[in-house]
């Protein structure tokens, strides 16, 4: 990757972090938990975004962040009160800032009106508490990088703001706009020893002066003593500069502002009849010999050759040192972290996965030789297995990340839905530090987004309804993450109206999803909302809908070996609970065989295994079977048939049944030929090199090196359910 | 022995950028992410020129410069401030703290390198 | 390298030729990752007959395409003499089941003739051109449509 592209990537990563900090800080201030350092951190976040944006020439971003920063600076210096109205504008400004960052990254566009409106509000805030208009730097900072053609404003140190251009020749040598050649500036500059003692350099000041216009410099070395009489701490040189520039005296004096008091400076306007002395501008300055310790240099003259650059070609030598000391991110000693390329970690995890497979293969081969369990070989293998497991757990832990990265995007979402639905909502987040494998983190965002949309849009009542019901006008939504029995649990709860079970049930009956006379528990009714076909146009508003029903959310979660459920309390609110495995890299599975194929069923889906007895399996219609499990009849799915590996179903009583939980909390029974055992398997994607296959969640590699398929249990059942429904409909039609 | 530059900036991007620009110019580069860290790195590795940001957590640029100037070995080490700001009052503060120069971000690599060579000549 | 070499290199094509029944085919060598012997594949549910299943190649799961069947011949009954050519198609790594690999051919793009109009649809879909080498006819296979078209399969 081009180094600048790599830095750009870093910039956007950092922007995301800064935006998170910004939002978190503003919210802390809003809740009254912030302090002075919070304000500083918020300021720095915006400031940092601005700095980077300037480097890459993202003008809109620079402009907006500058205005934002100006307001934050007022807050930082106690000129603007920290109050809800102000913070509200800032929070919305942070949303716009995020949009601008993303537009800069993805090349998209932003809502210009919204951006302009927020800009205006910010400017208003900037004006609000202080009589002075928005601070002057607005124009200076934003205009300079905006138009490369315009002559950039040098600051008093003479460094002209430039967009970063590593490859380009800097503007340095471009001649300044020609000025009047009638009158020029004469600047006489005599440094005192103190100037050098503070680390300043006369040369650099002269160089900056030269940037103001065409400049001719003459050095007065008449005071330089002979070498043996020279005092290294003394100052012997003075310079006279003839500057042709349209800048005023203040601009010239500004250059020397920093060394004011440490030099003698005379600035005067003189008239010259010809521009001759100004014809050779920059090079004149370049060669001025170094200042105080001029011992090494021969007596300086006005035009020697260029000063020897120091240490220029030592790049290769410098690189390892820099890599060792400076390149390393963070403070190794302080917080003992290192930054590692994700690819390396992924590679390590892949390799450990291979090791797990290899270890299993080895164990299997050794077992096949008939070695007894108590032998040294077998015991050594046991230890190897143990170590391999631990190694795998440790490696997986490297890739674990806190869910914060997902959570921190949610306040904004809730704000936007709240605004769109005209509701007052407070989002409380908990357990942001809960860690989970990055493969899972990536998949959390969509379901959480959906659950939150649903909670604000459907869960919470309107403000008026809440007031009428005697509740607080502001609804509360809680988003929490926690670890529970080796899984990550995400809870989204609201204090809204709860599920209207009457209405849900009526609607489900109306849609033919359930039988009218079905006796259902409250929990079963609540879970109807996850049934395919329940979410319909009437339930899908602009907010929570987006055409995706809760059934799709549930399917996508189940595809990851996760579960989702809802618990509702009428009038008090609802809680969605989502649980997922901590990683999508490995899975605990039951190894089964069906139609001569070895398959893996995720252990989390299995409630129990049964050995069907003759008579427990009944036919239902021409080609459906059910199995009696205690006193309930559960639909039976022959896995071999469902996957198309065989046409005819096996004799149920010759096989084994896996009782699994299906959609809507109901159960189903999977018929397989045999169970081989339980083991942890490494999940391999089928989609990486092929495509999604119905009924199959993923693949893994067994001890013998062959590929085995991991069953998509819920997919298999859903498939059967939809087939049954189609048949029913056909029967009705016929 | 190439010249060693200490860069102090809380932005990873800015550090990367500086690293690229300075290493490319043949300097030895050590980096720190805030003022406090900068002092630690300076104590451990030393530096011939220091480039520092102003707005940083823990110890900001002004404080950092003051503390560096308090170290005998670095009383005259050139310190360049690299900041997006160009506010005169802040520059004055930096000068009073002991800064050698002020460069407005975004910086131009060639000019930055030149500035370093100049202040360290 | 002389200018002539550069010219030559730009135009040059390296192809791996292989047999399916009595016919010869070839693919661009740039797409070929490795060639390995036949190993039993794990069948995939609900797949077209030319998808033989998936195998483990050093930890990656890749599909095996019965190229003969894909080109409209019968289903291959593979044994130890059959060969899998591992190729990269877009971002995917796929195994092609063929009878045997013949040789590496070096030719130029100009030497490839268009597929005659008489060819059937399956052939026209996968054969990009015809190469005449010492009296043999070798069909140049394009790989980008070898995998099942998911949108079409699902619609069917």
PDB file of C-alpha atoms in Angstrom, chain B:
ATOM      1  CA  UNK B   1      25.175   8.907  13.520  1.00  0.00           C
ATOM      2  CA  UNK B   2      22.071  10.413  12.240  1.00  0.00           C
ATOM      3  CA  UNK B   3      20.250  13.104  14.049  1.00  0.00           C
ATOM      4  CA  UNK B   4      17.535  11.951  16.398  1.00  0.00           C
ATOM      5  CA  UNK B   5      14.143  13.635  16.339  1.00  0.00           C
ATOM      6  CA  UNK B   6      11.563  13.206  19.072  1.00  0.00           C
ATOM      7  CA  UNK B   7       8.006  13.718  17.894  1.00  0.00           C
ATOM      8  CA  UNK B   8       5.270  14.152  20.467  1.00  0.00           C
ATOM      9  CA  UNK B   9       1.735  13.967  19.176  1.00  0.00           C
ATOM     10  CA  UNK B  10      -1.384  12.216  20.437  1.00  0.00           C
ATOM     11  CA  UNK B  11      -2.599  11.523  16.922  1.00  0.00           C
ATOM     12  CA  UNK B  12      -1.395   8.207  15.591  1.00  0.00           C
ATOM     13  CA  UNK B  13      -1.893   9.472  12.093  1.00  0.00           C
ATOM     14  CA  UNK B  14       0.254  12.496  12.721  1.00  0.00           C
ATOM     15  CA  UNK B  15       2.939  10.311  14.260  1.00  0.00           C
ATOM     16  CA  UNK B  16       2.878   8.023  11.257  1.00  0.00           C
ATOM     17  CA  UNK B  17       3.077  10.965   8.939  1.00  0.00           C
ATOM     18  CA  UNK B  18       5.991  12.465  10.822  1.00  0.00           C
ATOM     19  CA  UNK B  19       7.693   9.118  10.978  1.00  0.00           C
ATOM     20  CA  UNK B  20       7.411   8.685   7.265  1.00  0.00           C
ATOM     21  CA  UNK B  21       8.565  12.207   6.476  1.00  0.00           C
ATOM     22  CA  UNK B  22      11.455  12.145   8.930  1.00  0.00           C
ATOM     23  CA  UNK B  23      12.658   8.626   8.347  1.00  0.00           C
ATOM     24  CA  UNK B  24      12.495   9.334   4.664  1.00  0.00           C
ATOM     25  CA  UNK B  25      14.829  12.243   5.237  1.00  0.00           C
ATOM     26  CA  UNK B  26      17.290  10.025   7.075  1.00  0.00           C
ATOM     27  CA  UNK B  27      16.562  11.044  10.624  1.00  0.00           C
ATOM     28  CA  UNK B  28      16.443   8.725  13.537  1.00  0.00           C
ATOM     29  CA  UNK B  29      12.949   9.094  14.964  1.00  0.00           C
ATOM     30  CA  UNK B  30      11.595   8.407  18.417  1.00  0.00           C
ATOM     31  CA  UNK B  31       7.955   9.031  19.195  1.00  0.00           C
ATOM     32  CA  UNK B  32       5.709   9.726  22.120  1.00  0.00           C
ATOM     33  CA  UNK B  33       1.962  10.114  22.395  1.00  0.00           C
ATOM     34  CA  UNK B  34       1.683  12.839  25.009  1.00  0.00           C
ATOM     35  CA  UNK B  35       3.831  15.200  27.009  1.00  0.00           C
ATOM     36  CA  UNK B  36       4.488  12.826  29.885  1.00  0.00           C
ATOM     37  CA  UNK B  37       5.403  10.056  27.538  1.00  0.00           C
ATOM     38  CA  UNK B  38       7.580  12.530  25.661  1.00  0.00           C
ATOM     39  CA  UNK B  39       9.599  13.234  28.790  1.00  0.00           C
ATOM     40  CA  UNK B  40      10.074   9.518  29.383  1.00  0.00           C
ATOM     41  CA  UNK B  41      11.194   8.903  25.830  1.00  0.00           C
ATOM     42  CA  UNK B  42      13.459  11.926  25.960  1.00  0.00           C
ATOM     43  CA  UNK B  43      15.068  10.689  29.158  1.00  0.00           C
ATOM     44  CA  UNK B  44      15.566   7.258  27.702  1.00  0.00           C
ATOM     45  CA  UNK B  45      16.624   8.014  24.157  1.00  0.00           C
ATOM     46  CA  UNK B  46      17.540  11.698  24.082  1.00  0.00           C
ATOM     47  CA  UNK B  47      16.893  13.852  21.023  1.00  0.00           C
ATOM     48  CA  UNK B  48      18.624  16.458  18.904  1.00  0.00           C
ATOM     49  CA  UNK B  49      15.415  18.163  17.888  1.00  0.00           C
ATOM     50  CA  UNK B  50      11.947  17.927  19.394  1.00  0.00           C
ATOM     51  CA  UNK B  51       8.707  18.374  17.505  1.00  0.00           C
ATOM     52  CA  UNK B  52       5.631  18.635  19.670  1.00  0.00           C
ATOM     53  CA  UNK B  53       1.905  19.087  19.374  1.00  0.00           C
ATOM     54  CA  UNK B  54       0.106  21.439  21.762  1.00  0.00           C
ATOM     55  CA  UNK B  55      -3.236  19.812  22.438  1.00  0.00           C
ATOM     56  CA  UNK B  56      -2.479  16.507  24.084  1.00  0.00           C
ATOM     57  CA  UNK B  57      -3.836  14.565  27.023  1.00  0.00           C
ATOM     58  CA  UNK B  58      -1.949  14.225  30.318  1.00  0.00           C
ATOM     59  CA  UNK B  59       0.698  16.868  29.711  1.00  0.00           C
ATOM     60  CA  UNK B  60       0.083  19.382  26.940  1.00  0.00           C
ATOM     61  CA  UNK B  61       2.672  20.932  24.677  1.00  0.00           C
ATOM     62  CA  UNK B  62       3.236  24.043  26.794  1.00  0.00           C
ATOM     63  CA  UNK B  63       3.862  22.030  29.905  1.00  0.00           C
ATOM     64  CA  UNK B  64       6.025  19.630  28.003  1.00  0.00           C
ATOM     65  CA  UNK B  65       8.242  22.411  26.629  1.00  0.00           C
ATOM     66  CA  UNK B  66       8.637  23.946  30.086  1.00  0.00           C
ATOM     67  CA  UNK B  67       9.620  20.610  31.526  1.00  0.00           C
ATOM     68  CA  UNK B  68      12.109  19.952  28.733  1.00  0.00           C
ATOM     69  CA  UNK B  69      13.679  23.335  29.283  1.00  0.00           C
ATOM     70  CA  UNK B  70      14.056  22.380  32.905  1.00  0.00           C
ATOM     71  CA  UNK B  71      16.314  19.510  31.905  1.00  0.00           C
ATOM     72  CA  UNK B  72      19.906  20.715  31.820  1.00  0.00           C
ATOM     73  CA  UNK B  73      20.808  18.632  28.794  1.00  0.00           C
ATOM     74  CA  UNK B  74      17.944  20.056  26.767  1.00  0.00           C
ATOM     75  CA  UNK B  75      18.108  23.704  27.673  1.00  0.00           C
ATOM     76  CA  UNK B  76      19.064  24.556  24.118  1.00  0.00           C
ATOM     77  CA  UNK B  77      17.636  21.620  22.225  1.00  0.00           C
ATOM     78  CA  UNK B  78      15.535  23.087  19.445  1.00  0.00           C
ATOM     79  CA  UNK B  79      11.822  22.540  20.030  1.00  0.00           C
ATOM     80  CA  UNK B  80       9.408  23.070  17.185  1.00  0.00           C
ATOM     81  CA  UNK B  81       5.708  23.269  17.887  1.00  0.00           C
ATOM     82  CA  UNK B  82       3.575  21.581  15.267  1.00  0.00           C
ATOM     83  CA  UNK B  83      -0.010  22.665  15.678  1.00  0.00           C
ATOM     84  CA  UNK B  84      -3.147  23.296  13.675  1.00  0.00           C
ATOM     85  CA  UNK B  85      -3.548  26.498  15.583  1.00  0.00           C
ATOM     86  CA  UNK B  86      -1.954  29.793  14.760  1.00  0.00           C
ATOM     87  CA  UNK B  87      -3.320  31.851  17.563  1.00  0.00           C
ATOM     88  CA  UNK B  88      -0.877  34.593  18.540  1.00  0.00           C
ATOM     89  CA  UNK B  89      -1.516  34.204  22.263  1.00  0.00           C
ATOM     90  CA  UNK B  90      -0.704  30.519  22.092  1.00  0.00           C
ATOM     91  CA  UNK B  91       2.444  31.189  20.154  1.00  0.00           C
ATOM     92  CA  UNK B  92       3.475  33.669  22.774  1.00  0.00           C
ATOM     93  CA  UNK B  93       2.817  31.070  25.431  1.00  0.00           C
ATOM     94  CA  UNK B  94       4.913  28.552  23.556  1.00  0.00           C
ATOM     95  CA  UNK B  95       7.690  31.061  23.181  1.00  0.00           C
ATOM     96  CA  UNK B  96       7.605  31.906  26.843  1.00  0.00           C
ATOM     97  CA  UNK B  97       7.747  28.240  27.649  1.00  0.00           C
ATOM     98  CA  UNK B  98      10.888  27.999  25.548  1.00  0.00           C
ATOM     99  CA  UNK B  99       9.829  26.873  22.080  1.00  0.00           C
ATOM    100  CA  UNK B 100      12.167  27.547  19.195  1.00  0.00           C
ATOM    101  CA  UNK B 101       9.587  27.728  16.459  1.00  0.00           C
ATOM    102  CA  UNK B 102       5.998  27.152  15.515  1.00  0.00           C
ATOM    103  CA  UNK B 103       4.856  25.270  12.457  1.00  0.00           C
ATOM    104  CA  UNK B 104       1.245  25.232  11.395  1.00  0.00           C
ATOM    105  CA  UNK B 105      -0.223  21.862  10.521  1.00  0.00           C
ATOM    106  CA  UNK B 106      -0.733  20.438   8.018  1.00  0.00           C
ATOM    107  CA  UNK B 107       2.946  20.451   7.439  1.00  0.00           C
ATOM    108  CA  UNK B 108       4.903  20.055   4.298  1.00  0.00           C
ATOM    109  CA  UNK B 109       7.448  17.301   4.667  1.00  0.00           C
ATOM    110  CA  UNK B 110      10.196  18.996   2.723  1.00  0.00           C
ATOM    111  CA  UNK B 111       9.837  22.187   4.611  1.00  0.00           C
ATOM    112  CA  UNK B 112       9.636  20.459   7.939  1.00  0.00           C
ATOM    113  CA  UNK B 113      12.852  18.626   7.234  1.00  0.00           C
ATOM    114  CA  UNK B 114      14.426  21.859   6.193  1.00  0.00           C
ATOM    115  CA  UNK B 115      13.245  23.562   9.341  1.00  0.00           C
ATOM    116  CA  UNK B 116      14.779  20.768  11.393  1.00  0.00           C
ATOM    117  CA  UNK B 117      18.068  21.051   9.588  1.00  0.00           C
ATOM    118  CA  UNK B 118      18.021  24.755  10.127  1.00  0.00           C
ATOM    119  CA  UNK B 119      17.285  24.768  13.816  1.00  0.00           C
ATOM    120  CA  UNK B 120      19.793  22.031  14.431  1.00  0.00           C
ATOM    121  CA  UNK B 121      22.567  23.257  12.200  1.00  0.00           C
TER     122      UNK B 121
END
